[in-house]
Amino acid sequence: MNVDGKKYRTIWLAEDGASVEIIDQTRFPFAFETVTLRTMEDAAHAIRVMQVRGAPLIGATAAYGVALAMRADPSDDSLDAACSALLQTRPTAVNLQWALDRARRSLIPVPAENRMEAAYILANDICDEDIAINMAIGMHGMELIAAISSTKREGEPVNILTHCNAGWLATVDWGTATAPIYMSHEGGIPVHVWVDETRPRNQGAFLTAWELGHHGVPHTVIVDNAGGHLMQHGEVDIVITGTDRTTATGDVCNKIGTYLKALAAKDNNVPFYVALPSPTIDFSLSDGVREIPIEERGAEEVSRMTGRAQSGSIETIDIVAEGSDVGNPAFDVTPARLVTGLITERGVLEASRQAIAAAFPERVRASA
Ligand code: MRU
């Protein structure tokens, strides 16, 4: 997408053709900075500390991490070590495992002297495919927004609520939940986005608001608890979120708080859609609540807040009473029964085993 007139992806090969550039998402919204990844360890670090985050971008970074490892040492042992180190970085987003499985499967048969080149080509392919997937999600999702828009008065916006950041910063480009929003906006459909701030890391307030602002998409940042109230008052037409892992049965794991939005949406007859690129489907799982590993992150994310002080300096302050225990589960699971539909690259599907299997039969076969 464009940042101040310059076209960016979130990850790209540096001019030296070897190292990899990323946008440092820990610096948003106060600074736009890039970081160079030169080794597999740099890539693992970037995922772990969330310089890159969002399920599809985690997968793409891991693929480049494998390429960097193959550059240093293309042996089988190095490939195995890289895949296992990268897999440890974050537990919930299944795109990480998907990208590493794909890398391992395609590189093992390649002779060591050609592995480095093959690994870079694969990482680049994964990035290009992610963009194509997100554009297809955007086209399908735009139809849903257009249908709602056709019920409104001329010029009245469709109000879309989103949680966390499933925007272009979470992918290689376009985003998943935001792709239908960007396409609608560019296609002349008036939209307005309710952006959940998404405590504790504020991906909504820091990232989604920044993205939408740079694209001129009208939006309003709200506290995480405001969604139910807005739905009760008819101010939300549709909810669209992303996902980090969706089971074969359509249970959706996403940023903590998504489940509560789905409950509120159900109670208020607001359609609740999930933008789902197929690499985010885990065909080995059937029960999201019991089977998806939920990342528990550090207490300091909850007990501290970072922001820009009136003086202009970036400061971190404590916001929890001293001595209190703090918990920080980073994701939750919305059961399929609360999901109106899954917006995939192959169309909008019911959140059910049958619909998912019918849309992605080759993935079902591969997982058998
Ligand atoms: O902890 P994060 O910021 O990596 O969590 C990201 C999300 O929950 C996104 O909604 C999800 O990865 C989908 S991104 C297209």
mmCIF file of C-alpha atoms and ligand atoms in Angstrom:
data_model
loop_
_atom_site.group_PDB
_atom_site.id
_atom_site.type_symbol
_atom_site.label_atom_id
_atom_site.label_comp_id
_atom_site.label_asym_id
_atom_site.label_seq_id
_atom_site.Cartn_x
_atom_site.Cartn_y
_atom_site.Cartn_z
ATOM 1 C CA MET A 1 0.000 0.000 0.000
ATOM 2 C CA ASN A 2 1.073 3.660 -0.213
ATOM 3 C CA VAL A 3 2.879 5.398 2.608
ATOM 4 C CA ASP A 4 3.216 9.107 1.877
ATOM 5 C CA GLY A 5 3.131 8.427 -1.853
ATOM 6 C CA LYS A 6 5.638 5.545 -1.820
ATOM 7 C CA LYS A 7 4.494 1.984 -2.453
ATOM 8 C CA TYR A 8 5.390 -0.501 0.267
ATOM 9 C CA ARG A 9 4.977 -4.146 1.074
ATOM 10 C CA THR A 10 5.586 -5.106 4.700
ATOM 11 C CA ILE A 11 8.539 -7.328 3.764
ATOM 12 C CA TRP A 12 10.840 -7.274 0.766
ATOM 13 C CA LEU A 13 14.231 -8.396 -0.446
ATOM 14 C CA ALA A 14 16.911 -5.742 0.120
ATOM 15 C CA GLU A 15 18.887 -4.279 -2.764
ATOM 16 C CA ASP A 16 21.824 -6.590 -2.008
ATOM 17 C CA GLY A 17 19.526 -9.492 -3.037
ATOM 18 C CA ALA A 18 20.349 -11.322 0.214
ATOM 19 C CA SER A 19 19.051 -9.565 3.297
ATOM 20 C CA VAL A 20 15.424 -8.795 3.947
ATOM 21 C CA GLU A 21 13.763 -5.508 4.899
ATOM 22 C CA ILE A 22 10.770 -5.199 7.188
ATOM 23 C CA ILE A 23 8.774 -2.318 8.606
ATOM 24 C CA ASP A 24 9.350 -2.224 12.383
ATOM 25 C CA GLN A 25 5.833 -2.476 13.814
ATOM 26 C CA THR A 26 6.990 -1.900 17.394
ATOM 27 C CA ARG A 27 7.640 1.749 16.461
ATOM 28 C CA PHE A 28 4.123 2.570 15.213
ATOM 29 C CA PRO A 29 2.385 4.967 15.220
ATOM 30 C CA PHE A 30 5.163 7.242 16.442
ATOM 31 C CA ALA A 31 7.776 6.414 13.812
ATOM 32 C CA PHE A 32 8.033 4.679 10.443
ATOM 33 C CA GLU A 33 11.275 2.710 10.477
ATOM 34 C CA THR A 34 12.595 -0.258 8.588
ATOM 35 C CA VAL A 35 14.865 -3.004 9.908
ATOM 36 C CA THR A 36 17.241 -5.233 7.944
ATOM 37 C CA LEU A 37 17.190 -8.980 8.648
ATOM 38 C CA ARG A 38 20.543 -10.545 7.797
ATOM 39 C CA THR A 39 20.309 -13.924 9.492
ATOM 40 C CA MET A 40 17.730 -16.543 10.396
ATOM 41 C CA GLU A 41 18.156 -15.423 14.026
ATOM 42 C CA ASP A 42 17.229 -11.856 12.998
ATOM 43 C CA ALA A 43 14.027 -13.192 11.416
ATOM 44 C CA ALA A 44 13.184 -15.257 14.513
ATOM 45 C CA HIS A 45 13.822 -12.237 16.727
ATOM 46 C CA ALA A 46 11.608 -9.997 14.557
ATOM 47 C CA ILE A 47 8.710 -12.447 14.919
ATOM 48 C CA ARG A 48 9.271 -12.993 18.648
ATOM 49 C CA VAL A 49 9.394 -9.310 19.612
ATOM 50 C CA MET A 50 6.606 -8.504 17.144
ATOM 51 C CA GLN A 51 8.532 -6.200 14.829
ATOM 52 C CA VAL A 52 6.460 -8.245 12.402
ATOM 53 C CA ARG A 53 3.143 -9.713 13.506
ATOM 54 C CA GLY A 54 -0.163 -10.811 12.034
ATOM 55 C CA ALA A 55 -0.563 -14.414 10.932
ATOM 56 C CA PRO A 56 0.246 -14.085 7.196
ATOM 57 C CA LEU A 57 3.249 -11.814 7.764
ATOM 58 C CA ILE A 58 4.622 -14.152 10.435
ATOM 59 C CA GLY A 59 4.495 -16.949 7.817
ATOM 60 C CA ALA A 60 6.177 -14.818 5.140
ATOM 61 C CA THR A 61 8.937 -13.739 7.547
ATOM 62 C CA ALA A 62 9.552 -17.339 8.556
ATOM 63 C CA ALA A 63 9.929 -18.292 4.876
ATOM 64 C CA TYR A 64 12.558 -15.575 4.451
ATOM 65 C CA GLY A 65 14.145 -16.783 7.705
ATOM 66 C CA VAL A 66 14.636 -20.190 6.077
ATOM 67 C CA ALA A 67 16.166 -18.499 3.021
ATOM 68 C CA LEU A 68 18.615 -16.602 5.257
ATOM 69 C CA ALA A 69 19.522 -19.877 6.985
ATOM 70 C CA MET A 70 20.107 -21.559 3.602
ATOM 71 C CA ARG A 71 22.364 -18.679 2.633
ATOM 72 C CA ALA A 72 24.540 -19.369 5.691
ATOM 73 C CA ASP A 73 24.455 -23.169 5.404
ATOM 74 C CA PRO A 74 22.274 -25.147 2.956
ATOM 75 C CA SER A 75 22.670 -28.530 4.693
ATOM 76 C CA ASP A 76 19.776 -30.731 5.891
ATOM 77 C CA ASP A 77 20.793 -30.087 9.495
ATOM 78 C CA SER A 78 20.696 -26.342 8.990
ATOM 79 C CA LEU A 79 17.254 -26.590 7.347
ATOM 80 C CA ASP A 80 15.904 -28.631 10.257
ATOM 81 C CA ALA A 81 17.455 -26.326 12.843
ATOM 82 C CA ALA A 82 16.066 -23.208 11.129
ATOM 83 C CA CYS A 83 12.554 -24.671 10.884
ATOM 84 C CA SER A 84 12.543 -25.719 14.510
ATOM 85 C CA ALA A 85 13.963 -22.381 15.777
ATOM 86 C CA LEU A 86 11.465 -20.361 13.751
ATOM 87 C CA LEU A 87 8.557 -22.564 14.850
ATOM 88 C CA GLN A 88 9.295 -21.726 18.501
ATOM 89 C CA THR A 89 8.823 -17.978 17.997
ATOM 90 C CA ARG A 90 5.031 -17.690 18.385
ATOM 91 C CA PRO A 91 2.564 -20.510 19.038
ATOM 92 C CA THR A 92 -0.886 -19.485 17.823
ATOM 93 C CA ALA A 93 -0.766 -18.300 14.201
ATOM 94 C CA VAL A 94 -0.717 -21.482 12.136
ATOM 95 C CA ASN A 95 0.657 -19.673 9.077
ATOM 96 C CA LEU A 96 4.061 -20.047 10.718
ATOM 97 C CA GLN A 97 3.861 -23.837 10.702
ATOM 98 C CA TRP A 98 2.239 -23.809 7.260
ATOM 99 C CA ALA A 99 5.124 -21.776 5.773
ATOM 100 C CA LEU A 100 7.814 -23.873 7.488
ATOM 101 C CA ASP A 101 6.215 -27.186 6.458
ATOM 102 C CA ARG A 102 6.014 -25.923 2.910
ATOM 103 C CA ALA A 103 9.636 -24.750 2.966
ATOM 104 C CA ARG A 104 10.899 -28.034 4.379
ATOM 105 C CA ARG A 105 8.829 -30.135 1.950
ATOM 106 C CA SER A 106 9.978 -28.230 -1.090
ATOM 107 C CA LEU A 107 13.649 -27.786 -0.103
ATOM 108 C CA ILE A 108 14.517 -31.281 1.138
ATOM 109 C CA PRO A 109 14.556 -32.770 -2.425
ATOM 110 C CA VAL A 110 16.659 -29.853 -3.762
ATOM 111 C CA PRO A 111 20.458 -30.470 -3.894
ATOM 112 C CA ALA A 112 22.289 -28.373 -1.267
ATOM 113 C CA GLU A 113 24.035 -26.222 -3.893
ATOM 114 C CA ASN A 114 20.664 -25.016 -5.234
ATOM 115 C CA ARG A 115 18.810 -24.727 -1.950
ATOM 116 C CA MET A 116 19.542 -21.111 -1.179
ATOM 117 C CA GLU A 117 18.135 -19.927 -4.505
ATOM 118 C CA ALA A 118 15.105 -22.209 -4.161
ATOM 119 C CA ALA A 119 14.433 -20.907 -0.644
ATOM 120 C CA TYR A 120 14.452 -17.265 -1.766
ATOM 121 C CA ILE A 121 12.147 -18.101 -4.682
ATOM 122 C CA LEU A 122 9.776 -19.897 -2.308
ATOM 123 C CA ALA A 123 9.702 -16.960 0.157
ATOM 124 C CA ASN A 124 8.982 -14.592 -2.705
ATOM 125 C CA ASP A 125 6.218 -16.905 -3.997
ATOM 126 C CA ILE A 126 4.619 -17.046 -0.535
ATOM 127 C CA CYS A 127 4.580 -13.236 -0.460
ATOM 128 C CA ASP A 128 3.097 -12.929 -3.952
ATOM 129 C CA GLU A 129 0.481 -15.571 -3.165
ATOM 130 C CA ASP A 130 -0.468 -13.763 0.039
ATOM 131 C CA ILE A 131 -1.184 -10.618 -1.944
ATOM 132 C CA ALA A 132 -3.276 -12.524 -4.510
ATOM 133 C CA ILE A 133 -5.235 -14.238 -1.714
ATOM 134 C CA ASN A 134 -5.925 -10.948 0.034
ATOM 135 C CA MET A 135 -7.069 -9.281 -3.180
ATOM 136 C CA ALA A 136 -9.514 -12.144 -3.765
ATOM 137 C CA ILE A 137 -10.750 -11.845 -0.157
ATOM 138 C CA GLY A 138 -11.160 -8.132 -0.827
ATOM 139 C CA MET A 139 -13.320 -8.710 -3.904
ATOM 140 C CA HIS A 140 -15.571 -11.230 -2.140
ATOM 141 C CA GLY A 141 -15.859 -9.110 0.993
ATOM 142 C CA MET A 142 -16.608 -6.010 -1.021
ATOM 143 C CA GLU A 143 -19.759 -7.720 -2.328
ATOM 144 C CA LEU A 144 -21.008 -8.068 1.257
ATOM 145 C CA ILE A 145 -20.321 -4.397 1.938
ATOM 146 C CA ALA A 146 -21.930 -3.360 -1.359
ATOM 147 C CA ALA A 147 -25.084 -5.329 -0.483
ATOM 148 C CA ILE A 148 -25.364 -3.497 2.849
ATOM 149 C CA SER A 149 -24.638 -0.183 1.153
ATOM 150 C CA SER A 150 -27.498 -0.739 -1.300
ATOM 151 C CA THR A 151 -29.929 -0.704 1.651
ATOM 152 C CA LYS A 152 -28.712 2.725 2.802
ATOM 153 C CA ARG A 153 -29.494 6.301 1.815
ATOM 154 C CA GLU A 154 -27.232 7.871 -0.842
ATOM 155 C CA GLY A 155 -23.859 8.727 0.749
ATOM 156 C CA GLU A 156 -24.606 7.028 4.083
ATOM 157 C CA PRO A 157 -21.579 4.922 5.070
ATOM 158 C CA VAL A 158 -21.526 1.228 5.884
ATOM 159 C CA ASN A 159 -20.264 0.975 9.480
ATOM 160 C CA ILE A 160 -17.737 -1.822 9.853
ATOM 161 C CA LEU A 161 -16.269 -2.860 13.190
ATOM 162 C CA THR A 162 -12.863 -4.538 13.250
ATOM 163 C CA HIS A 163 -10.645 -5.846 16.025
ATOM 164 C CA CYS A 164 -6.855 -5.878 16.284
ATOM 165 C CA ASN A 165 -4.961 -5.320 13.047
ATOM 166 C CA ALA A 166 -5.803 -7.629 10.191
ATOM 167 C CA GLY A 167 -4.690 -4.892 7.846
ATOM 168 C CA TRP A 168 -1.922 -4.657 5.279
ATOM 169 C CA LEU A 169 0.602 -4.433 8.107
ATOM 170 C CA ALA A 170 -0.467 -7.924 9.240
ATOM 171 C CA THR A 171 0.043 -9.401 5.774
ATOM 172 C CA VAL A 172 2.369 -8.725 2.858
ATOM 173 C CA ASP A 173 -0.146 -6.258 1.398
ATOM 174 C CA TRP A 174 -3.854 -5.338 1.442
ATOM 175 C CA GLY A 175 -4.648 -7.133 4.711
ATOM 176 C CA THR A 176 -7.395 -9.676 5.137
ATOM 177 C CA ALA A 177 -10.171 -7.916 7.089
ATOM 178 C CA THR A 178 -9.152 -4.586 5.577
ATOM 179 C CA ALA A 179 -8.985 -5.729 1.945
ATOM 180 C CA PRO A 180 -12.795 -5.487 1.493
ATOM 181 C CA ILE A 181 -12.681 -2.109 3.234
ATOM 182 C CA TYR A 182 -9.911 -0.690 1.017
ATOM 183 C CA MET A 183 -11.568 -2.042 -2.122
ATOM 184 C CA SER A 184 -14.969 -0.648 -1.134
ATOM 185 C CA HIS A 185 -13.414 2.728 -0.338
ATOM 186 C CA GLU A 186 -11.546 2.791 -3.650
ATOM 187 C CA GLY A 187 -14.688 1.618 -5.455
ATOM 188 C CA GLY A 188 -16.681 4.575 -4.168
ATOM 189 C CA ILE A 189 -18.767 2.739 -1.539
ATOM 190 C CA PRO A 190 -18.902 4.985 1.540
ATOM 191 C CA VAL A 191 -17.469 3.148 4.540
ATOM 192 C CA HIS A 192 -16.688 4.060 8.129
ATOM 193 C CA VAL A 193 -14.645 1.778 10.380
ATOM 194 C CA TRP A 194 -14.993 1.351 14.139
ATOM 195 C CA VAL A 195 -11.459 0.463 15.220
ATOM 196 C CA ASP A 196 -11.206 -1.444 18.516
ATOM 197 C CA GLU A 197 -8.098 -0.123 20.260
ATOM 198 C CA THR A 198 -7.192 -3.773 21.110
ATOM 199 C CA ARG A 199 -5.519 -3.749 24.476
ATOM 200 C CA PRO A 200 -2.997 -4.677 25.623
ATOM 201 C CA ARG A 201 -0.766 -3.970 22.620
ATOM 202 C CA ASN A 202 -3.119 -1.515 20.938
ATOM 203 C CA GLN A 203 -2.831 -2.971 17.435
ATOM 204 C CA GLY A 204 -6.098 -1.204 16.565
ATOM 205 C CA ALA A 205 -5.166 2.232 17.873
ATOM 206 C CA PHE A 206 -1.532 2.003 16.759
ATOM 207 C CA LEU A 207 -1.669 0.052 13.494
ATOM 208 C CA THR A 208 -5.179 -0.154 12.029
ATOM 209 C CA ALA A 209 -5.881 3.525 12.705
ATOM 210 C CA TRP A 210 -2.514 4.469 11.180
ATOM 211 C CA GLU A 211 -3.198 2.386 8.058
ATOM 212 C CA LEU A 212 -6.730 3.628 7.532
ATOM 213 C CA GLY A 213 -5.642 7.209 8.174
ATOM 214 C CA HIS A 214 -2.924 6.984 5.528
ATOM 215 C CA HIS A 215 -5.516 5.738 3.065
ATOM 216 C CA GLY A 216 -8.098 8.350 3.886
ATOM 217 C CA VAL A 217 -10.606 5.751 5.105
ATOM 218 C CA PRO A 218 -12.983 7.355 7.647
ATOM 219 C CA HIS A 219 -12.589 5.635 11.005
ATOM 220 C CA THR A 220 -13.096 6.094 14.726
ATOM 221 C CA VAL A 221 -10.994 4.442 17.433
ATOM 222 C CA ILE A 222 -13.079 3.050 20.292
ATOM 223 C CA VAL A 223 -12.228 1.258 23.519
ATOM 224 C CA ASP A 224 -12.574 -2.489 23.306
ATOM 225 C CA ASN A 225 -15.712 -2.493 25.411
ATOM 226 C CA ALA A 226 -17.674 -0.044 23.244
ATOM 227 C CA GLY A 227 -18.649 -2.474 20.481
ATOM 228 C CA GLY A 228 -21.647 -4.025 22.246
ATOM 229 C CA HIS A 229 -23.111 -0.624 23.017
ATOM 230 C CA LEU A 230 -22.676 0.549 19.421
ATOM 231 C CA MET A 231 -24.337 -2.618 18.133
ATOM 232 C CA GLN A 232 -27.328 -2.135 20.458
ATOM 233 C CA HIS A 233 -27.791 1.311 18.953
ATOM 234 C CA GLY A 234 -27.660 0.196 15.331
ATOM 235 C CA GLU A 235 -24.268 1.777 14.708
ATOM 236 C CA VAL A 236 -22.526 -1.342 13.427
ATOM 237 C CA ASP A 237 -23.650 -2.898 10.114
ATOM 238 C CA ILE A 238 -21.051 -5.657 9.942
ATOM 239 C CA VAL A 239 -18.090 -6.964 11.911
ATOM 240 C CA ILE A 240 -15.048 -8.174 9.965
ATOM 241 C CA THR A 241 -12.040 -9.573 11.839
ATOM 242 C CA GLY A 242 -8.984 -11.572 10.901
ATOM 243 C CA THR A 243 -7.849 -14.908 12.316
ATOM 244 C CA ASP A 244 -4.634 -16.580 13.444
ATOM 245 C CA ARG A 245 -5.917 -20.125 13.155
ATOM 246 C CA THR A 246 -9.272 -21.513 12.071
ATOM 247 C CA THR A 247 -10.134 -25.185 12.560
ATOM 248 C CA ALA A 248 -11.445 -27.544 9.877
ATOM 249 C CA THR A 249 -14.844 -27.046 11.536
ATOM 250 C CA GLY A 250 -14.799 -23.222 11.352
ATOM 251 C CA ASP A 251 -13.882 -22.291 14.942
ATOM 252 C CA VAL A 252 -11.962 -19.034 14.700
ATOM 253 C CA CYS A 253 -8.995 -18.101 16.872
ATOM 254 C CA ASN A 254 -8.102 -14.419 16.805
ATOM 255 C CA LYS A 255 -6.842 -11.611 19.040
ATOM 256 C CA ILE A 256 -8.197 -11.662 22.584
ATOM 257 C CA GLY A 257 -11.594 -9.969 22.702
ATOM 258 C CA THR A 258 -12.822 -11.205 19.334
ATOM 259 C CA TYR A 259 -15.115 -13.752 21.027
ATOM 260 C CA LEU A 260 -16.862 -11.025 23.026
ATOM 261 C CA LYS A 261 -17.496 -9.087 19.814
ATOM 262 C CA ALA A 262 -19.020 -12.179 18.248
ATOM 263 C CA LEU A 263 -21.320 -12.678 21.255
ATOM 264 C CA ALA A 264 -22.455 -9.078 21.118
ATOM 265 C CA ALA A 265 -22.964 -9.343 17.348
ATOM 266 C CA LYS A 266 -25.114 -12.462 17.768
ATOM 267 C CA ASP A 267 -27.269 -10.770 20.412
ATOM 268 C CA ASN A 268 -27.840 -7.799 18.118
ATOM 269 C CA ASN A 269 -28.245 -9.605 14.772
ATOM 270 C CA VAL A 270 -25.121 -7.959 13.397
ATOM 271 C CA PRO A 271 -23.369 -10.149 10.798
ATOM 272 C CA PHE A 272 -19.995 -11.358 12.069
ATOM 273 C CA TYR A 273 -17.551 -12.247 9.276
ATOM 274 C CA VAL A 274 -13.996 -13.502 9.450
ATOM 275 C CA ALA A 275 -11.521 -12.860 6.632
ATOM 276 C CA LEU A 276 -9.731 -16.183 6.261
ATOM 277 C CA PRO A 277 -6.811 -16.838 3.891
ATOM 278 C CA SER A 278 -6.528 -20.600 3.380
ATOM 279 C CA PRO A 279 -3.001 -20.891 4.908
ATOM 280 C CA THR A 280 -4.689 -19.921 8.211
ATOM 281 C CA ILE A 281 -6.865 -23.064 8.205
ATOM 282 C CA ASP A 282 -5.582 -25.858 10.441
ATOM 283 C CA PHE A 283 -7.132 -28.982 8.935
ATOM 284 C CA SER A 284 -5.772 -31.123 11.771
ATOM 285 C CA LEU A 285 -8.015 -29.507 14.392
ATOM 286 C CA SER A 286 -11.762 -29.807 15.021
ATOM 287 C CA ASP A 287 -12.301 -28.128 18.386
ATOM 288 C CA GLY A 288 -10.816 -24.649 18.557
ATOM 289 C CA VAL A 289 -11.486 -23.964 22.226
ATOM 290 C CA ARG A 290 -9.765 -27.126 23.382
ATOM 291 C CA GLU A 291 -7.085 -27.634 20.747
ATOM 292 C CA ILE A 292 -5.670 -24.284 19.635
ATOM 293 C CA PRO A 293 -2.604 -23.237 21.647
ATOM 294 C CA ILE A 294 -3.177 -19.780 23.106
ATOM 295 C CA GLU A 295 -0.120 -17.612 23.536
ATOM 296 C CA GLU A 296 0.324 -16.208 27.045
ATOM 297 C CA ARG A 297 2.355 -13.032 26.782
ATOM 298 C CA GLY A 298 4.273 -10.977 29.317
ATOM 299 C CA ALA A 299 2.502 -9.168 32.164
ATOM 300 C CA GLU A 300 4.244 -5.904 31.278
ATOM 301 C CA GLU A 301 2.067 -5.594 28.142
ATOM 302 C CA VAL A 302 -0.933 -5.192 30.451
ATOM 303 C CA SER A 303 0.666 -3.351 33.347
ATOM 304 C CA ARG A 304 2.452 -0.756 31.206
ATOM 305 C CA MET A 305 1.468 1.575 28.421
ATOM 306 C CA THR A 306 3.702 3.322 25.912
ATOM 307 C CA GLY A 307 2.718 6.571 24.254
ATOM 308 C CA ARG A 308 3.796 10.039 23.242
ATOM 309 C CA ALA A 309 3.877 12.517 26.115
ATOM 310 C CA GLN A 310 2.782 16.146 25.653
ATOM 311 C CA SER A 311 6.503 16.998 25.519
ATOM 312 C CA GLY A 312 6.798 14.845 22.384
ATOM 313 C CA SER A 313 8.948 12.159 23.967
ATOM 314 C CA ILE A 314 7.891 8.503 23.854
ATOM 315 C CA GLU A 315 7.340 7.268 27.384
ATOM 316 C CA THR A 316 6.330 4.024 29.062
ATOM 317 C CA ILE A 317 4.300 4.255 32.248
ATOM 318 C CA ASP A 318 2.880 1.796 34.795
ATOM 319 C CA ILE A 319 -0.930 1.610 34.888
ATOM 320 C CA VAL A 320 -1.710 -1.257 37.291
ATOM 321 C CA ALA A 321 -1.718 -1.130 41.090
ATOM 322 C CA GLU A 322 1.612 -2.323 42.420
ATOM 323 C CA GLY A 323 1.609 -5.922 43.610
ATOM 324 C CA SER A 324 -1.430 -7.117 41.603
ATOM 325 C CA ASP A 325 -1.093 -10.287 39.549
ATOM 326 C CA VAL A 326 -1.575 -9.743 35.827
ATOM 327 C CA GLY A 327 -2.681 -12.270 33.166
ATOM 328 C CA ASN A 328 -2.245 -11.806 29.427
ATOM 329 C CA PRO A 329 -3.807 -14.465 27.164
ATOM 330 C CA ALA A 330 -3.247 -13.056 23.679
ATOM 331 C CA PHE A 331 -5.953 -14.866 21.692
ATOM 332 C CA ASP A 332 -9.403 -16.388 22.110
ATOM 333 C CA VAL A 333 -11.615 -18.709 20.115
ATOM 334 C CA THR A 334 -14.968 -17.819 18.606
ATOM 335 C CA PRO A 335 -16.976 -21.002 18.013
ATOM 336 C CA ALA A 336 -18.224 -21.537 14.453
ATOM 337 C CA ARG A 337 -21.860 -21.144 15.571
ATOM 338 C CA LEU A 338 -21.217 -17.412 16.165
ATOM 339 C CA VAL A 339 -19.602 -16.819 12.760
ATOM 340 C CA THR A 340 -21.921 -15.626 9.981
ATOM 341 C CA GLY A 341 -19.406 -16.464 7.278
ATOM 342 C CA LEU A 342 -15.764 -16.907 6.339
ATOM 343 C CA ILE A 343 -14.493 -14.585 3.606
ATOM 344 C CA THR A 344 -11.905 -16.717 1.821
ATOM 345 C CA GLU A 345 -10.035 -16.334 -1.459
ATOM 346 C CA ARG A 346 -12.502 -18.856 -2.913
ATOM 347 C CA GLY A 347 -15.624 -17.029 -1.834
ATOM 348 C CA VAL A 348 -17.724 -16.494 1.270
ATOM 349 C CA LEU A 349 -18.281 -19.782 3.086
ATOM 350 C CA GLU A 350 -20.409 -21.013 5.921
ATOM 351 C CA ALA A 351 -18.235 -21.703 8.996
ATOM 352 C CA SER A 352 -18.656 -25.471 8.822
ATOM 353 C CA ARG A 353 -16.547 -28.533 8.074
ATOM 354 C CA GLN A 354 -18.583 -29.315 4.949
ATOM 355 C CA ALA A 355 -18.268 -25.839 3.421
ATOM 356 C CA ILE A 356 -14.549 -25.511 4.203
ATOM 357 C CA ALA A 357 -13.787 -28.994 2.844
ATOM 358 C CA ALA A 358 -15.792 -28.344 -0.325
ATOM 359 C CA ALA A 359 -13.881 -25.109 -0.975
ATOM 360 C CA PHE A 360 -10.404 -26.529 -0.238
ATOM 361 C CA PRO A 361 -10.537 -30.248 -1.147
ATOM 362 C CA GLU A 362 -6.819 -30.403 -1.982
ATOM 363 C CA ARG A 363 -5.892 -29.182 1.510
ATOM 364 C CA VAL A 364 -8.189 -31.773 3.093
ATOM 365 C CA ARG A 365 -6.547 -34.491 0.986
ATOM 366 C CA ALA A 366 -3.047 -33.258 1.900
ATOM 367 C CA SER A 367 -3.862 -33.300 5.617
ATOM 368 C CA ALA A 368 -5.367 -36.823 5.569
HETATM 369 O O1 MRU B 1 -0.592 -10.651 18.146
HETATM 370 P P1 MRU B 1 -0.774 -10.221 16.711
HETATM 371 O O2 MRU B 1 -0.702 -8.755 16.519
HETATM 372 O O3 MRU B 1 0.133 -10.992 15.791
HETATM 373 O O4 MRU B 1 -2.267 -10.663 16.386
HETATM 374 C C1 MRU B 1 -2.781 -10.451 15.087
HETATM 375 C C2 MRU B 1 -4.196 -10.814 14.938
HETATM 376 O O5 MRU B 1 -4.853 -11.246 15.865
HETATM 377 C C3 MRU B 1 -4.775 -10.708 13.565
HETATM 378 O O6 MRU B 1 -6.147 -10.451 13.630
HETATM 379 C C4 MRU B 1 -4.549 -12.023 12.806
HETATM 380 O O7 MRU B 1 -3.216 -12.386 12.845
HETATM 381 C C5 MRU B 1 -4.996 -11.917 11.393
HETATM 382 S S1 MRU B 1 -3.895 -10.947 10.440
HETATM 383 C C6 MRU B 1 -4.475 -10.891 8.846
#
